[in-house]
């Protein structure tokens, strides 16, 4: 029997085989929400209904959907060089892209290791950090420090340093050799703050306590999201990142910024590195690198980290790590086309120019029942709702369903609504998002 893989064949009613990620599978399969097309700011459902993409897919479609410049880049690449190994072999696009990315990133974060996702970027950065200390003769530095409420993907490395309990509790004992700083959310001090909170920089001193407990010589790296996205859009308190950098310098600890969400314009700048003016030792990225069109991640390393590995027998492999699809030609082509769009259409500057309008629109929700906090920066917003007793997440999920029915797609984490639209968004779309929320939220008891 021939297998029909055309679009008509995918309009199947058989939902049973796909085990959906991070999804209430039974609820979804009882009332599927199928997206079949996308263009610009909009998805189209299987019923032909337009849905405004308020979350850039999953924080990744920063250039919007269906840009012909990316589409043709992928098509042409598939026809020319569909796949080539990056182990002991190379293809020019990988080197061109790495150079482009290094030019985009501030500081001396000039070395780029390619992965296929944010989770792989995080595991790669953690392994580079551990190996870096070993090649420098400090093999005692094996401990990795994360932060409560941190999200660093779903690899065993990422969930070990991560701080979201549901992402950890089911997966057993591999999560050792880590410690965590406190998260920085202080609603009693900072609720409804526009941008960075005034209070909380001293929370970075948790790292001093961890050093005092374990000994600096046992600690390899600290990893933080400069802006914590998945946990519900938590901004770094003023001075916090600077303080982390200073403490890491004091003890020879590597600082890793996980910019899987904040990278590529989300905060109105190229990266959080640029936005906050703090230079980490490693940066993890993914998502916006290809505007979500082809899976790809990239880890940026400072020159000194790369140089530390470049010793020993001249024909020896310096780092025993990498993926079959590292620097995949289609991903490289999509990424180069995406970077061209960010540059030519000035999407980062555009995000910065719309940030005030976006913020004012978000804060127009203040005063609606159950809205207990609003947090914004660049083109990101977190709208926190109070939780129903014993039913955390239900209010926000109800808002998600109602917004979807009204033609707007939002994301929720717990009872926090997370919004992160494509950077091509127009003011009319911003109005549509927040007018829809203004209609929906008062109807949720
Ligand atoms: C900071 C950070 N680090 C790593 C990852 C993992 O990336 P991959 O998924 O590509 O392995 C992420 C991903 N973040 C992510 C992914 C999907 C949904 C949501 C949400 O908050 O709704 C967030 C992330 O936000």
Coordinates of C-alpha atoms and ligand atoms in Angstrom, one line a residue:
X1 CA 0.0 0.0 0.0
X2 CA 1.5 3.4 -1.0
X3 CA 1.6 6.0 1.8
X4 CA 0.0 9.3 0.8
X5 CA 2.0 12.0 2.5
X6 CA 0.2 14.9 0.8
X7 CA -1.5 17.6 2.8
X8 CA -4.9 15.9 2.3
X9 CA -3.5 12.8 4.0
X10 CA -2.5 14.8 7.1
X11 CA -6.2 16.0 7.5
X12 CA -6.6 12.7 9.4
X13 CA -9.0 12.1 12.2
X14 CA -6.6 9.6 13.7
X15 CA -5.0 11.5 16.5
X16 CA -4.1 8.4 18.5
X17 CA -0.4 7.8 17.6
X18 CA 1.1 11.3 18.2
X19 CA 2.2 11.6 21.8
X20 CA 2.2 15.4 22.1
X21 CA 4.9 17.2 24.0
X22 CA 4.1 19.4 27.0
X23 CA 0.4 19.0 26.2
X24 CA -2.7 17.8 27.9
X25 CA -3.1 15.1 25.2
X26 CA -6.6 14.0 26.3
X27 CA -8.0 17.5 26.4
X28 CA -6.4 18.3 23.0
X29 CA -7.6 15.2 21.3
X30 CA -11.1 15.8 22.6
X31 CA -11.2 19.2 20.9
X32 CA -8.2 19.5 18.6
X33 CA -6.7 22.9 17.8
X34 CA -5.1 22.3 14.4
X35 CA -3.0 24.9 12.6
X36 CA -2.6 24.1 8.9
X37 CA -1.1 27.3 7.4
X38 CA 0.7 30.5 8.5
X39 CA 1.6 33.8 6.9
X40 CA 2.9 37.0 8.4
X41 CA 1.3 37.4 11.9
X42 CA -1.4 34.8 11.4
X43 CA -2.0 31.1 11.6
X44 CA -4.9 29.5 9.8
X45 CA -6.8 26.7 11.5
X46 CA -8.1 23.6 9.8
X47 CA -11.5 25.3 9.7
X48 CA -9.9 28.1 7.7
X49 CA -10.1 30.6 10.6
X50 CA -7.3 33.2 11.1
X51 CA -5.6 33.2 14.5
X52 CA -3.2 36.0 15.5
X53 CA 0.1 34.5 16.6
X54 CA 0.7 36.3 20.0
X55 CA 3.6 34.0 20.9
X56 CA 5.7 33.8 17.7
X57 CA 4.9 30.1 17.7
X58 CA 6.8 29.1 20.8
X59 CA 8.8 32.3 21.2
X60 CA 10.7 31.5 18.0
X61 CA 9.1 32.9 14.8
X62 CA 10.6 36.4 15.3
X63 CA 10.5 37.2 11.6
X64 CA 6.8 36.1 11.4
X65 CA 5.6 33.3 9.1
X66 CA 6.1 32.3 5.5
X67 CA 8.7 35.0 4.6
X68 CA 9.6 34.1 1.0
X69 CA 13.2 35.0 1.6
X70 CA 13.5 32.2 4.1
X71 CA 11.3 29.8 2.1
X72 CA 13.4 30.2 -1.1
X73 CA 16.7 29.9 0.9
X74 CA 15.5 26.6 2.3
X75 CA 14.2 25.3 -1.0
X76 CA 17.4 26.3 -2.9
X77 CA 19.6 24.7 -0.3
X78 CA 17.7 21.5 -0.2
X79 CA 18.3 21.2 -4.0
X80 CA 22.0 22.1 -3.8
X81 CA 23.3 20.4 -0.6
X82 CA 20.7 18.7 1.5
X83 CA 23.1 17.3 4.1
X84 CA 26.8 17.2 4.7
X85 CA 28.6 16.0 7.9
X86 CA 30.3 18.5 10.1
X87 CA 32.5 15.9 11.8
X88 CA 35.9 16.1 10.1
X89 CA 34.2 17.6 7.0
X90 CA 32.7 21.0 6.4
X91 CA 30.4 23.0 4.1
X92 CA 30.9 26.8 3.6
X93 CA 27.5 28.0 4.9
X94 CA 28.5 26.8 8.4
X95 CA 31.6 29.0 8.5
X96 CA 29.8 31.9 6.9
X97 CA 26.9 31.7 9.5
X98 CA 29.3 31.3 12.4
X99 CA 31.1 34.5 11.3
X100 CA 27.8 36.4 10.9
X101 CA 26.6 35.3 14.3
X102 CA 29.9 36.3 15.9
X103 CA 29.7 39.7 14.4
X104 CA 26.2 40.1 15.8
X105 CA 27.1 39.1 19.3
X106 CA 28.8 41.8 21.4
X107 CA 32.2 41.2 23.2
X108 CA 34.6 38.4 22.3
X109 CA 32.0 35.7 22.2
X110 CA 33.4 34.8 18.7
X111 CA 33.3 31.0 18.7
X112 CA 30.0 29.3 17.7
X113 CA 29.1 25.6 18.3
X114 CA 26.0 24.5 16.4
X115 CA 23.2 22.4 17.8
X116 CA 19.6 21.6 16.9
X117 CA 17.6 23.0 19.8
X118 CA 17.8 25.1 23.0
X119 CA 18.1 21.9 25.1
X120 CA 21.0 20.8 23.0
X121 CA 22.6 24.3 23.3
X122 CA 22.2 24.1 27.1
X123 CA 23.7 20.6 27.4
X124 CA 26.5 21.7 25.0
X125 CA 27.3 24.8 27.1
X126 CA 27.3 22.9 30.4
X127 CA 29.7 20.2 28.9
X128 CA 32.0 22.9 27.4
X129 CA 32.1 24.5 30.9
X130 CA 33.0 21.3 32.6
X131 CA 35.6 20.3 29.9
X132 CA 37.1 23.8 30.0
X133 CA 38.0 23.5 33.6
X134 CA 39.4 20.0 33.1
X135 CA 41.6 21.0 30.2
X136 CA 43.0 23.8 32.3
X137 CA 43.8 21.4 35.1
X138 CA 40.9 22.3 37.4
X139 CA 39.0 19.0 37.2
X140 CA 37.6 19.6 40.7
X141 CA 35.2 22.1 39.2
X142 CA 32.3 19.8 38.5
X143 CA 29.3 21.6 40.1
X144 CA 26.8 23.5 38.0
X145 CA 24.7 26.2 39.5
X146 CA 21.2 27.1 38.3
X147 CA 18.3 29.1 39.7
X148 CA 14.9 28.4 41.1
X149 CA 12.2 28.7 38.4
X150 CA 14.9 28.5 35.7
X151 CA 14.1 26.8 32.4
X152 CA 16.9 25.3 30.4
X153 CA 15.2 22.8 28.3
X154 CA 14.5 19.1 28.8
X155 CA 17.9 17.4 28.6
X156 CA 19.3 15.8 31.7
X157 CA 21.7 18.7 32.0
X158 CA 19.0 21.3 31.5
X159 CA 16.6 19.8 34.0
X160 CA 19.4 19.4 36.5
X161 CA 20.2 23.1 36.5
X162 CA 16.6 24.0 35.9
X163 CA 14.3 25.0 38.7
X164 CA 10.8 24.2 37.6
X165 CA 9.6 21.3 39.7
X166 CA 7.4 19.6 37.2
X167 CA 10.3 19.4 34.7
X168 CA 12.4 17.6 37.3
X169 CA 10.3 15.5 39.7
X170 CA 9.6 12.6 37.4
X171 CA 13.1 12.0 36.2
X172 CA 15.1 10.6 39.0
X173 CA 18.5 10.8 40.4
X174 CA 20.7 11.9 37.5
X175 CA 20.1 15.5 38.7
X176 CA 23.2 15.6 41.0
X177 CA 26.2 17.9 41.3
X178 CA 24.0 21.0 41.1
X179 CA 22.9 23.7 43.3
X180 CA 20.4 26.6 42.9
X181 CA 20.2 30.3 43.7
X182 CA 16.9 31.7 44.7
X183 CA 14.7 33.1 41.9
X184 CA 14.4 36.9 41.7
X185 CA 10.6 37.3 41.8
X186 CA 9.5 39.6 44.6
X187 CA 5.9 40.6 43.9
X188 CA 5.5 42.2 47.3
X189 CA 8.1 44.7 46.2
X190 CA 8.0 44.8 42.4
X191 CA 4.4 44.0 41.2
X192 CA 3.4 46.0 38.1
X193 CA 7.0 47.1 37.5
X194 CA 7.6 48.3 33.9
X195 CA 11.0 46.8 32.9
X196 CA 13.6 45.9 35.4
X197 CA 12.6 45.8 39.1
X198 CA 14.4 48.2 41.5
X199 CA 14.8 45.6 44.2
X200 CA 16.6 42.3 44.2
X201 CA 20.2 42.7 43.0
X202 CA 21.3 41.4 46.3
X203 CA 19.8 38.0 45.4
X204 CA 22.9 37.4 43.3
X205 CA 24.8 37.1 46.6
X206 CA 23.2 33.6 46.8
X207 CA 26.2 32.6 44.7
X208 CA 28.6 33.8 47.4
X209 CA 26.7 31.5 49.8
X210 CA 26.9 28.6 47.4
X211 CA 30.7 29.2 47.0
X212 CA 31.1 29.3 50.8
X213 CA 29.2 26.0 51.1
X214 CA 30.9 24.0 48.4
X215 CA 34.2 25.8 47.8
X216 CA 34.9 27.8 44.6
X217 CA 37.3 25.1 43.4
X218 CA 34.3 22.7 43.0
X219 CA 32.1 25.1 40.9
X220 CA 32.3 25.1 37.1
X221 CA 29.6 27.4 36.0
X222 CA 26.4 29.3 36.7
X223 CA 23.6 29.4 34.2
X224 CA 20.8 31.9 34.2
X225 CA 18.2 33.2 31.8
X226 CA 18.9 36.9 31.7
X227 CA 15.1 37.2 31.5
X228 CA 13.4 34.1 32.8
X229 CA 10.8 33.3 30.1
X230 CA 9.1 29.9 30.6
X231 CA 8.5 30.3 34.3
X232 CA 6.4 33.4 33.5
X233 CA 8.5 36.4 32.3
X234 CA 10.7 37.4 35.2
X235 CA 12.9 40.4 34.6
X236 CA 16.4 40.7 36.2
X237 CA 16.5 43.2 39.0
X238 CA 18.6 46.2 38.3
X239 CA 22.3 45.3 39.0
X240 CA 21.6 41.6 39.4
X241 CA 23.4 40.4 36.3
X242 CA 26.3 42.7 36.9
X243 CA 26.7 41.3 40.4
X244 CA 26.6 37.7 39.1
X245 CA 29.3 38.6 36.6
X246 CA 31.5 40.1 39.3
X247 CA 31.1 37.1 41.7
X248 CA 31.9 34.7 38.8
X249 CA 35.1 36.7 38.0
X250 CA 36.1 36.7 41.7
X251 CA 36.0 32.9 41.9
X252 CA 36.9 31.8 38.3
X253 CA 33.3 30.5 37.7
X254 CA 32.0 30.6 34.1
X255 CA 28.8 32.6 33.6
X256 CA 26.4 31.2 31.0
X257 CA 23.4 33.3 29.7
X258 CA 20.7 31.1 28.4
X259 CA 19.3 33.4 25.6
X260 CA 17.1 30.8 23.8
X261 CA 14.2 33.2 24.3
X262 CA 15.9 36.6 24.7
X263 CA 18.2 36.1 21.7
X264 CA 17.6 37.7 18.3
X265 CA 15.6 40.8 19.0
X266 CA 13.1 39.7 21.6
X267 CA 14.2 42.4 24.1
X268 CA 14.6 45.1 21.4
X269 CA 18.3 44.4 21.0
X270 CA 20.3 41.6 19.3
X271 CA 20.8 39.8 22.6
X272 CA 20.3 40.3 26.3
X273 CA 24.1 40.6 26.3
X274 CA 23.7 43.9 24.4
X275 CA 20.5 45.0 26.3
X276 CA 22.1 44.7 29.8
X277 CA 25.7 45.2 28.9
X278 CA 27.0 42.2 30.7
X279 CA 29.4 39.8 28.9
X280 CA 29.0 36.1 29.9
X281 CA 31.5 33.4 29.0
X282 CA 29.0 31.3 27.1
X283 CA 25.6 32.1 25.5
X284 CA 23.0 29.5 24.5
X285 CA 20.6 30.3 21.7
X286 CA 18.1 28.6 19.4
X287 CA 14.5 29.6 18.4
X288 CA 14.9 33.0 16.6
X289 CA 18.1 31.9 14.9
X290 CA 16.0 30.6 12.1
X291 CA 12.8 32.2 13.0
X292 CA 11.5 28.8 14.0
X293 CA 11.6 27.5 10.4
X294 CA 14.3 24.8 10.8
X295 CA 15.5 23.4 14.1
X296 CA 18.8 25.0 15.1
X297 CA 20.7 26.2 18.1
X298 CA 24.0 27.8 18.6
X299 CA 26.4 28.2 21.6
X300 CA 28.6 31.3 21.7
X301 CA 31.9 30.9 23.5
X302 CA 34.5 33.6 24.3
X303 CA 37.8 33.3 22.5
X304 CA 39.6 32.3 25.6
X305 CA 37.4 29.3 26.2
X306 CA 37.9 28.0 22.6
X307 CA 41.7 28.6 22.8
X308 CA 41.9 26.6 26.0
X309 CA 41.0 23.5 24.0
X310 CA 43.3 24.1 21.1
X311 CA 46.3 22.2 22.5
X312 CA 47.8 18.7 22.4
X313 CA 48.4 16.4 19.4
X314 CA 47.8 18.4 16.2
X315 CA 45.4 15.8 14.7
X316 CA 43.5 15.2 17.9
X317 CA 39.8 16.0 18.3
X318 CA 39.8 18.8 20.9
X319 CA 36.1 18.4 22.1
X320 CA 34.4 15.0 22.0
X321 CA 30.9 16.5 21.5
X322 CA 28.6 17.2 18.6
X323 CA 25.4 16.2 16.8
X324 CA 24.7 14.5 13.5
X325 CA 22.8 17.6 12.4
X326 CA 25.2 20.2 13.9
X327 CA 25.4 23.0 11.3
X328 CA 22.8 21.3 9.1
X329 CA 22.9 22.9 5.6
X330 CA 19.1 23.7 5.6
X331 CA 19.3 25.2 9.1
X332 CA 22.3 27.3 8.1
X333 CA 20.6 28.5 4.9
X334 CA 17.4 29.4 6.9
X335 CA 19.5 31.1 9.6
X336 CA 21.5 33.2 7.1
X337 CA 18.2 34.3 5.4
X338 CA 16.8 35.1 8.8
X339 CA 19.7 37.2 9.8
X340 CA 19.4 39.1 6.5
X341 CA 15.8 39.9 7.3
X342 CA 16.6 41.0 10.9
X343 CA 19.3 43.3 9.3
X344 CA 17.5 44.5 6.2
X345 CA 14.1 45.0 7.9
X346 CA 15.7 46.3 11.1
X347 CA 13.5 44.0 13.1
X348 CA 15.5 44.4 16.3
X349 CA 15.2 48.2 16.2
X350 CA 11.6 47.8 15.3
X351 CA 11.0 45.8 18.4
X352 CA 12.6 48.5 20.5
X353 CA 10.6 51.2 18.8
X354 CA 7.3 49.3 19.6
X355 CA 8.2 48.4 23.1
X356 CA 6.6 51.5 24.7
X357 CA 3.3 51.0 22.8
X358 CA 3.4 47.3 23.7
X359 CA 4.0 48.1 27.4
X360 CA 1.2 50.6 27.5
X361 CA -1.2 48.1 25.9
X362 CA -0.2 45.4 28.4
X363 CA -0.6 47.7 31.4
X364 CA -4.1 48.7 30.2
X365 CA -5.1 45.4 31.7
X366 CA -4.2 46.6 35.2
X367 CA -7.3 46.6 37.4
X368 CA -9.1 43.8 35.7
X369 CA -10.2 41.2 38.2
X370 CA -7.6 38.5 39.0
X371 CA -4.8 40.4 37.3
X372 CA -2.2 40.5 40.0
X373 CA 0.9 41.5 38.1
X374 CA 2.1 42.7 34.7
X375 CA 5.7 42.5 33.5
X376 CA 7.0 43.8 30.2
X377 CA 10.3 44.3 28.4
X378 CA 10.9 44.7 24.6
X379 CA 8.2 42.6 22.9
X380 CA 7.5 40.3 25.8
X381 CA 4.7 40.5 28.4
X382 CA 3.8 38.4 31.4
X383 CA 0.2 38.9 32.7
X384 CA -0.1 37.1 36.0
X385 CA -3.5 36.0 37.3
X386 CA -4.4 34.9 40.8
X387 CA -4.9 31.1 41.0
X388 CA -8.1 29.4 42.0
X389 CA -7.6 27.5 45.2
X390 CA -6.2 24.1 44.5
X391 CA -6.4 24.7 40.7
X392 CA -3.2 26.4 39.7
X393 CA -3.2 27.1 36.0
X394 CA -6.9 26.7 35.4
X395 CA -7.7 30.4 35.1
X396 CA -4.9 31.0 32.5
X397 CA -5.8 27.9 30.6
X398 CA -9.4 29.1 30.4
X399 CA -8.1 32.4 29.1
X400 CA -6.0 30.5 26.5
X401 CA -9.0 28.6 25.2
X402 CA -11.2 31.7 25.1
X403 CA -8.6 33.8 23.3
X404 CA -8.0 31.0 20.8
X405 CA -11.8 31.0 20.1
X406 CA -11.6 34.8 19.6
X407 CA -8.7 34.4 17.1
X408 CA -5.7 35.1 19.3
X409 CA -3.1 32.5 20.3
X410 CA -1.4 33.1 23.7
X411 CA 0.8 30.9 25.9
X412 CA 0.3 30.1 29.5
X413 CA 2.6 28.8 32.3
X414 CA 0.8 28.2 35.5
X415 CA -1.5 31.2 35.9
X416 CA 0.7 33.5 33.9
X417 CA -0.1 34.5 30.4
X418 CA 3.1 34.9 28.3
X419 CA 3.1 37.0 25.2
X420 CA 6.0 37.2 22.7
X421 CA 4.8 38.1 19.2
X422 CA 6.8 38.1 16.0
X423 CA 8.9 41.3 15.7
X424 CA 7.0 42.2 12.5
X425 CA 3.9 43.0 14.6
X426 CA 1.9 46.1 13.8
X427 CA 0.1 48.3 16.3
X428 CA -3.2 47.0 15.1
X429 CA -2.1 43.5 16.1
X430 CA -1.0 44.7 19.5
X431 CA -4.4 46.3 19.9
X432 CA -6.1 43.0 18.9
X433 CA -4.1 41.0 21.4
X434 CA -4.8 43.2 24.4
X435 CA -8.4 44.1 23.4
X436 CA -9.1 40.4 23.2
X437 CA -7.6 39.8 26.7
X438 CA -9.5 42.8 28.0
X439 CA -12.7 41.1 26.8
X440 CA -11.8 37.6 28.0
X441 CA -10.2 38.1 31.4
X442 CA -13.3 39.7 33.1
X443 CA -15.4 36.6 32.0
X444 CA -13.1 34.2 33.9
X445 CA -14.3 33.8 37.5
Ligands
LIG1 C1 15.8 29.6 28.2 C2 15.5 28.3 27.5 N1 16.5 27.4 27.4 C3 16.3 26.2 26.7 C4 15.1 25.9 26.1 C5 14.9 24.6 25.4 O1 14.8 24.8 24.0 P1 14.2 23.6 23.1 O2 12.7 23.5 23.4 O3 14.4 24.1 21.7 O4 14.9 22.4 23.4 C6 14.1 26.9 26.1 C7 12.8 26.6 25.4 N2 11.7 27.3 25.9 C8 10.4 27.0 25.6 C9 10.1 26.0 24.7 C10 8.7 25.8 24.5 C11 7.7 26.5 25.1 C12 8.1 27.4 26.1 C13 7.1 28.2 26.8 O5 7.4 28.9 27.8 O6 5.9 28.1 26.5 C14 9.4 27.7 26.3 C15 14.3 28.1 26.8 O7 13.3 29.0 26.9

